[in-house]
Amino acid sequence: MDSKYIYDFLIKVQSIAKIGLVCSKDEYALTNYNEINDLSRDFLEDFENVKFDRNNYFERDVYPTPNVSVRSVIFNEARDKVLMVREANTHTYSLPGGWCDLYNSPAETAKMECMQEAGAEIEIVRLVGITNRTPFKQATSVPEYAIIFEAKVVGELHEHEYETDEVSWIDIHNIPASHKVSNEEIDRFIKAALSGETIYD
């Protein structure tokens, strides 16, 4: 087993711990995530005599860049409704999607997020665009670029995970209020997907 494989494994473990520390509210889980984070960090720091070709992404002196997320626009057969998920904590709707994980491609992340949030196995149809979400967020929020895909559901919808409590086909002309992505952005994504346009900014 070479050092690159070990390093990538540790970085992946540490990224899972970091996500858990941000997203979890359970005290027992937070204790475990802290321990995993500390163990993986210490393990990385002990490799003094091994040359790695990749940086530790969690060092404080890493050059800051926007975070990257994905969203999927999924139409019904008539293309007059779009698949949306309701966030369990805010009871507001959004297009399925989320932050990109380290070492997963954008398409892999989109497929994973659709399965987790909507119970939907999807096939990517095309890239709709890449947008700068930062102007639509609060000043204290993390700067963000979003990669938008058009996708279609393969087969039937399955059970989804805990982050969402409802999955619905919503009329594209009557999109409900959203918390994670503004309605202005969602309308833009839908129009671009319907027209075949590729958007960027």
PDB file of C-alpha atoms in Angstrom:
ATOM      1  CA  MET A   1       0.000   0.000   0.000  1.00  0.00           C
ATOM      2  CA  ASP A   2       1.614   3.298  -1.065  1.00  0.00           C
ATOM      3  CA  SER A   3       1.722   6.552   0.886  1.00  0.00           C
ATOM      4  CA  LYS A   4      -0.658   8.391  -1.471  1.00  0.00           C
ATOM      5  CA  TYR A   5      -3.435   5.861  -0.789  1.00  0.00           C
ATOM      6  CA  ILE A   6      -2.917   6.196   2.982  1.00  0.00           C
ATOM      7  CA  TYR A   7      -2.876   9.988   2.748  1.00  0.00           C
ATOM      8  CA  ASP A   8      -6.060  10.156   0.634  1.00  0.00           C
ATOM      9  CA  PHE A   9      -7.764   7.791   3.059  1.00  0.00           C
ATOM     10  CA  LEU A  10      -6.840   9.973   6.052  1.00  0.00           C
ATOM     11  CA  ILE A  11      -7.980  13.149   4.290  1.00  0.00           C
ATOM     12  CA  LYS A  12     -11.321  11.497   3.487  1.00  0.00           C
ATOM     13  CA  VAL A  13     -11.728  10.391   7.119  1.00  0.00           C
ATOM     14  CA  GLN A  14     -10.887  13.889   8.333  1.00  0.00           C
ATOM     15  CA  SER A  15     -13.336  15.479   5.894  1.00  0.00           C
ATOM     16  CA  ILE A  16     -16.126  13.206   7.198  1.00  0.00           C
ATOM     17  CA  ALA A  17     -15.240  14.247  10.758  1.00  0.00           C
ATOM     18  CA  LYS A  18     -15.299  17.948   9.808  1.00  0.00           C
ATOM     19  CA  ILE A  19     -18.725  17.604   8.146  1.00  0.00           C
ATOM     20  CA  GLY A  20     -20.017  15.734  11.199  1.00  0.00           C
ATOM     21  CA  LEU A  21     -18.800  18.466  13.555  1.00  0.00           C
ATOM     22  CA  VAL A  22     -20.599  21.107  11.481  1.00  0.00           C
ATOM     23  CA  CYS A  23     -23.864  19.247  10.866  1.00  0.00           C
ATOM     24  CA  SER A  24     -24.442  17.008  13.882  1.00  0.00           C
ATOM     25  CA  LYS A  25     -26.406  18.113  16.947  1.00  0.00           C
ATOM     26  CA  ASP A  26     -26.039  14.862  18.870  1.00  0.00           C
ATOM     27  CA  GLU A  27     -23.526  15.181  21.732  1.00  0.00           C
ATOM     28  CA  TYR A  28     -22.433  11.554  21.505  1.00  0.00           C
ATOM     29  CA  ALA A  29     -21.817  11.898  17.755  1.00  0.00           C
ATOM     30  CA  LEU A  30     -19.926  15.178  18.240  1.00  0.00           C
ATOM     31  CA  THR A  31     -17.616  13.505  20.759  1.00  0.00           C
ATOM     32  CA  ASN A  32     -16.871  10.740  18.262  1.00  0.00           C
ATOM     33  CA  TYR A  33     -16.355  13.162  15.375  1.00  0.00           C
ATOM     34  CA  ASN A  34     -13.923  15.177  17.509  1.00  0.00           C
ATOM     35  CA  GLU A  35     -11.961  12.047  18.319  1.00  0.00           C
ATOM     36  CA  ILE A  36     -11.860  10.941  14.680  1.00  0.00           C
ATOM     37  CA  ASN A  37     -10.771  14.433  13.653  1.00  0.00           C
ATOM     38  CA  ASP A  38      -7.968  14.489  16.252  1.00  0.00           C
ATOM     39  CA  LEU A  39      -6.771  10.985  15.419  1.00  0.00           C
ATOM     40  CA  SER A  40      -6.653  11.595  11.665  1.00  0.00           C
ATOM     41  CA  ARG A  41      -4.942  14.986  12.156  1.00  0.00           C
ATOM     42  CA  ASP A  42      -2.307  13.485  14.451  1.00  0.00           C
ATOM     43  CA  PHE A  43      -1.754  10.614  12.035  1.00  0.00           C
ATOM     44  CA  LEU A  44      -1.176  13.078   9.184  1.00  0.00           C
ATOM     45  CA  GLU A  45       1.247  15.139  11.248  1.00  0.00           C
ATOM     46  CA  ASP A  46       3.297  12.049  12.179  1.00  0.00           C
ATOM     47  CA  PHE A  47       4.233  11.271   8.577  1.00  0.00           C
ATOM     48  CA  GLU A  48       7.325  13.493   8.802  1.00  0.00           C
ATOM     49  CA  ASN A  49       9.568  11.205   6.761  1.00  0.00           C
ATOM     50  CA  VAL A  50       7.085  10.484   3.991  1.00  0.00           C
ATOM     51  CA  LYS A  51       6.824  12.792   0.983  1.00  0.00           C
ATOM     52  CA  PHE A  52       3.249  13.557  -0.063  1.00  0.00           C
ATOM     53  CA  ASP A  53       2.197  15.346  -3.226  1.00  0.00           C
ATOM     54  CA  ARG A  54      -1.006  16.821  -1.793  1.00  0.00           C
ATOM     55  CA  ASN A  55      -1.554  19.470   0.847  1.00  0.00           C
ATOM     56  CA  ASN A  56      -3.523  18.997   4.039  1.00  0.00           C
ATOM     57  CA  TYR A  57      -6.697  20.846   3.084  1.00  0.00           C
ATOM     58  CA  PHE A  58      -7.484  21.717   6.691  1.00  0.00           C
ATOM     59  CA  GLU A  59      -4.319  23.637   7.542  1.00  0.00           C
ATOM     60  CA  ARG A  60      -5.106  27.256   8.307  1.00  0.00           C
ATOM     61  CA  ASP A  61      -2.588  28.594   5.779  1.00  0.00           C
ATOM     62  CA  VAL A  62      -4.265  26.925   2.772  1.00  0.00           C
ATOM     63  CA  TYR A  63      -5.304  29.536   0.187  1.00  0.00           C
ATOM     64  CA  PRO A  64      -9.022  30.278   0.762  1.00  0.00           C
ATOM     65  CA  THR A  65     -11.392  29.521  -2.130  1.00  0.00           C
ATOM     66  CA  PRO A  66     -15.191  29.253  -2.452  1.00  0.00           C
ATOM     67  CA  ASN A  67     -16.859  26.003  -1.473  1.00  0.00           C
ATOM     68  CA  VAL A  68     -18.460  24.029  -4.299  1.00  0.00           C
ATOM     69  CA  SER A  69     -21.973  22.587  -4.263  1.00  0.00           C
ATOM     70  CA  VAL A  70     -24.209  20.787  -6.744  1.00  0.00           C
ATOM     71  CA  ARG A  71     -27.941  21.031  -7.490  1.00  0.00           C
ATOM     72  CA  SER A  72     -30.021  18.878  -9.816  1.00  0.00           C
ATOM     73  CA  VAL A  73     -33.007  20.031 -11.869  1.00  0.00           C
ATOM     74  CA  ILE A  74     -35.206  16.970 -12.442  1.00  0.00           C
ATOM     75  CA  PHE A  75     -38.378  17.310 -14.542  1.00  0.00           C
ATOM     76  CA  ASN A  76     -41.374  15.023 -14.813  1.00  0.00           C
ATOM     77  CA  GLU A  77     -42.177  13.586 -18.243  1.00  0.00           C
ATOM     78  CA  ALA A  78     -44.352  16.570 -19.187  1.00  0.00           C
ATOM     79  CA  ARG A  79     -41.577  18.966 -18.049  1.00  0.00           C
ATOM     80  CA  ASP A  80     -44.073  21.117 -16.168  1.00  0.00           C
ATOM     81  CA  LYS A  81     -43.045  19.954 -12.690  1.00  0.00           C
ATOM     82  CA  VAL A  82     -39.693  19.668 -10.936  1.00  0.00           C
ATOM     83  CA  LEU A  83     -38.594  17.313  -8.169  1.00  0.00           C
ATOM     84  CA  MET A  84     -38.053  19.148  -4.880  1.00  0.00           C
ATOM     85  CA  VAL A  85     -37.213  18.068  -1.346  1.00  0.00           C
ATOM     86  CA  ARG A  86     -38.355  19.604   1.927  1.00  0.00           C
ATOM     87  CA  GLU A  87     -35.668  20.259   4.530  1.00  0.00           C
ATOM     88  CA  ALA A  88     -36.548  18.533   7.803  1.00  0.00           C
ATOM     89  CA  ASN A  89     -35.188  21.357   9.983  1.00  0.00           C
ATOM     90  CA  THR A  90     -36.675  24.375   8.153  1.00  0.00           C
ATOM     91  CA  HIS A  91     -39.682  22.825   6.332  1.00  0.00           C
ATOM     92  CA  THR A  92     -38.696  24.781   3.211  1.00  0.00           C
ATOM     93  CA  TYR A  93     -38.139  23.298  -0.229  1.00  0.00           C
ATOM     94  CA  SER A  94     -35.071  23.060  -2.416  1.00  0.00           C
ATOM     95  CA  LEU A  95     -33.694  21.280  -5.432  1.00  0.00           C
ATOM     96  CA  PRO A  96     -31.810  18.184  -4.269  1.00  0.00           C
ATOM     97  CA  GLY A  97     -28.116  18.828  -3.782  1.00  0.00           C
ATOM     98  CA  GLY A  98     -25.408  19.823  -1.340  1.00  0.00           C
ATOM     99  CA  TRP A  99     -21.697  20.341  -0.775  1.00  0.00           C
ATOM    100  CA  CYS A 100     -19.209  18.409  -2.895  1.00  0.00           C
ATOM    101  CA  ASP A 101     -17.161  15.903  -0.902  1.00  0.00           C
ATOM    102  CA  LEU A 102     -13.417  15.558  -1.343  1.00  0.00           C
ATOM    103  CA  TYR A 103     -12.407  13.226  -4.194  1.00  0.00           C
ATOM    104  CA  ASN A 104     -15.972  12.788  -5.484  1.00  0.00           C
ATOM    105  CA  SER A 105     -16.660  14.243  -8.919  1.00  0.00           C
ATOM    106  CA  PRO A 106     -19.524  16.766  -9.262  1.00  0.00           C
ATOM    107  CA  ALA A 107     -21.629  14.155 -11.068  1.00  0.00           C
ATOM    108  CA  GLU A 108     -20.946  11.549  -8.363  1.00  0.00           C
ATOM    109  CA  THR A 109     -21.940  14.083  -5.705  1.00  0.00           C
ATOM    110  CA  ALA A 110     -25.162  14.983  -7.546  1.00  0.00           C
ATOM    111  CA  LYS A 111     -26.132  11.307  -7.768  1.00  0.00           C
ATOM    112  CA  MET A 112     -25.330  10.709  -4.100  1.00  0.00           C
ATOM    113  CA  GLU A 113     -27.254  13.804  -2.928  1.00  0.00           C
ATOM    114  CA  CYS A 114     -30.327  12.880  -4.995  1.00  0.00           C
ATOM    115  CA  MET A 115     -30.362   9.395  -3.513  1.00  0.00           C
ATOM    116  CA  GLN A 116     -29.854  10.671   0.051  1.00  0.00           C
ATOM    117  CA  GLU A 117     -32.343  13.557  -0.084  1.00  0.00           C
ATOM    118  CA  ALA A 118     -34.973  12.309  -2.558  1.00  0.00           C
ATOM    119  CA  GLY A 119     -34.441   8.552  -2.737  1.00  0.00           C
ATOM    120  CA  ALA A 120     -33.896   9.115  -6.453  1.00  0.00           C
ATOM    121  CA  GLU A 121     -31.450   7.193  -8.589  1.00  0.00           C
ATOM    122  CA  ILE A 122     -30.628   9.640 -11.367  1.00  0.00           C
ATOM    123  CA  GLU A 123     -28.955   9.856 -14.731  1.00  0.00           C
ATOM    124  CA  ILE A 124     -27.204  13.122 -15.580  1.00  0.00           C
ATOM    125  CA  VAL A 125     -28.682  14.648 -18.763  1.00  0.00           C
ATOM    126  CA  ARG A 126     -26.406  17.658 -19.138  1.00  0.00           C
ATOM    127  CA  LEU A 127     -24.568  20.456 -17.372  1.00  0.00           C
ATOM    128  CA  VAL A 128     -26.901  23.436 -17.007  1.00  0.00           C
ATOM    129  CA  GLY A 129     -24.256  25.780 -15.644  1.00  0.00           C
ATOM    130  CA  ILE A 130     -21.913  26.988 -12.931  1.00  0.00           C
ATOM    131  CA  THR A 131     -23.072  29.945 -10.874  1.00  0.00           C
ATOM    132  CA  ASN A 132     -21.714  32.161  -8.135  1.00  0.00           C
ATOM    133  CA  ARG A 133     -24.143  31.813  -5.216  1.00  0.00           C
ATOM    134  CA  THR A 134     -22.232  34.184  -2.919  1.00  0.00           C
ATOM    135  CA  PRO A 135     -24.271  37.349  -3.734  1.00  0.00           C
ATOM    136  CA  PHE A 136     -27.485  35.526  -2.728  1.00  0.00           C
ATOM    137  CA  LYS A 137     -26.160  34.488   0.695  1.00  0.00           C
ATOM    138  CA  GLN A 138     -25.724  36.266   4.009  1.00  0.00           C
ATOM    139  CA  ALA A 139     -22.512  38.213   4.446  1.00  0.00           C
ATOM    140  CA  THR A 140     -21.351  35.730   7.091  1.00  0.00           C
ATOM    141  CA  SER A 141     -21.990  32.677   4.901  1.00  0.00           C
ATOM    142  CA  VAL A 142     -19.299  30.665   3.155  1.00  0.00           C
ATOM    143  CA  PRO A 143     -18.657  31.879  -0.438  1.00  0.00           C
ATOM    144  CA  GLU A 144     -20.057  29.290  -2.834  1.00  0.00           C
ATOM    145  CA  TYR A 145     -20.031  28.208  -6.463  1.00  0.00           C
ATOM    146  CA  ALA A 146     -22.873  25.904  -7.521  1.00  0.00           C
ATOM    147  CA  ILE A 147     -22.694  23.348 -10.334  1.00  0.00           C
ATOM    148  CA  ILE A 148     -26.163  22.791 -11.804  1.00  0.00           C
ATOM    149  CA  PHE A 149     -27.125  19.607 -13.630  1.00  0.00           C
ATOM    150  CA  GLU A 150     -30.273  18.550 -15.431  1.00  0.00           C
ATOM    151  CA  ALA A 151     -31.026  14.944 -14.523  1.00  0.00           C
ATOM    152  CA  LYS A 152     -33.775  12.354 -14.841  1.00  0.00           C
ATOM    153  CA  VAL A 153     -35.015   9.734 -12.403  1.00  0.00           C
ATOM    154  CA  VAL A 154     -34.197   6.114 -13.196  1.00  0.00           C
ATOM    155  CA  GLY A 155     -36.996   3.826 -11.992  1.00  0.00           C
ATOM    156  CA  GLU A 156     -39.061   4.527  -8.884  1.00  0.00           C
ATOM    157  CA  LEU A 157     -38.282   6.773  -5.923  1.00  0.00           C
ATOM    158  CA  HIS A 158     -36.845   4.975  -2.882  1.00  0.00           C
ATOM    159  CA  GLU A 159     -36.622   5.825   0.818  1.00  0.00           C
ATOM    160  CA  HIS A 160     -34.638   9.000   1.547  1.00  0.00           C
ATOM    161  CA  GLU A 161     -32.448   9.876   4.519  1.00  0.00           C
ATOM    162  CA  TYR A 162     -33.088  12.067   7.559  1.00  0.00           C
ATOM    163  CA  GLU A 163     -32.168  15.503   6.132  1.00  0.00           C
ATOM    164  CA  THR A 164     -35.481  15.724   4.260  1.00  0.00           C
ATOM    165  CA  ASP A 165     -39.019  14.853   5.317  1.00  0.00           C
ATOM    166  CA  GLU A 166     -40.897  15.147   2.016  1.00  0.00           C
ATOM    167  CA  VAL A 167     -40.247  14.663  -1.697  1.00  0.00           C
ATOM    168  CA  SER A 168     -42.657  16.285  -4.153  1.00  0.00           C
ATOM    169  CA  TRP A 169     -43.174  17.110  -7.809  1.00  0.00           C
ATOM    170  CA  ILE A 170     -43.759  20.874  -7.786  1.00  0.00           C
ATOM    171  CA  ASP A 171     -45.326  22.990 -10.549  1.00  0.00           C
ATOM    172  CA  ILE A 172     -42.510  25.029 -12.119  1.00  0.00           C
ATOM    173  CA  HIS A 173     -44.739  28.126 -12.041  1.00  0.00           C
ATOM    174  CA  ASN A 174     -45.511  27.766  -8.332  1.00  0.00           C
ATOM    175  CA  ILE A 175     -42.182  27.123  -6.602  1.00  0.00           C
ATOM    176  CA  PRO A 176     -42.522  27.411  -2.790  1.00  0.00           C
ATOM    177  CA  ALA A 177     -40.223  29.481  -0.604  1.00  0.00           C
ATOM    178  CA  SER A 178     -36.733  28.038  -0.306  1.00  0.00           C
ATOM    179  CA  HIS A 179     -34.135  28.408   2.437  1.00  0.00           C
ATOM    180  CA  LYS A 180     -30.916  26.982   1.001  1.00  0.00           C
ATOM    181  CA  VAL A 181     -31.280  28.339  -2.546  1.00  0.00           C
ATOM    182  CA  SER A 182     -33.191  31.523  -3.359  1.00  0.00           C
ATOM    183  CA  ASN A 183     -36.300  31.358  -5.526  1.00  0.00           C
ATOM    184  CA  GLU A 184     -34.628  33.722  -7.986  1.00  0.00           C
ATOM    185  CA  GLU A 185     -31.835  31.199  -8.462  1.00  0.00           C
ATOM    186  CA  ILE A 186     -34.190  28.214  -8.723  1.00  0.00           C
ATOM    187  CA  ASP A 187     -36.268  29.995 -11.380  1.00  0.00           C
ATOM    188  CA  ARG A 188     -33.083  30.742 -13.325  1.00  0.00           C
ATOM    189  CA  PHE A 189     -31.917  27.115 -13.125  1.00  0.00           C
ATOM    190  CA  ILE A 190     -35.304  25.809 -14.304  1.00  0.00           C
ATOM    191  CA  LYS A 191     -35.543  28.255 -17.214  1.00  0.00           C
ATOM    192  CA  ALA A 192     -32.019  27.408 -18.352  1.00  0.00           C
ATOM    193  CA  ALA A 193     -32.723  23.679 -18.170  1.00  0.00           C
ATOM    194  CA  LEU A 194     -35.966  24.062 -20.160  1.00  0.00           C
ATOM    195  CA  SER A 195     -34.389  26.227 -22.853  1.00  0.00           C
ATOM    196  CA  GLY A 196     -31.172  24.244 -23.217  1.00  0.00           C
ATOM    197  CA  GLU A 197     -29.150  27.292 -22.182  1.00  0.00           C
ATOM    198  CA  THR A 198     -25.825  26.979 -20.359  1.00  0.00           C
ATOM    199  CA  ILE A 199     -25.496  29.598 -17.622  1.00  0.00           C
ATOM    200  CA  TYR A 200     -22.398  30.894 -15.885  1.00  0.00           C
ATOM    201  CA  ASP A 201     -21.251  33.942 -13.947  1.00  0.00           C
TER     202      ASP A 201
END
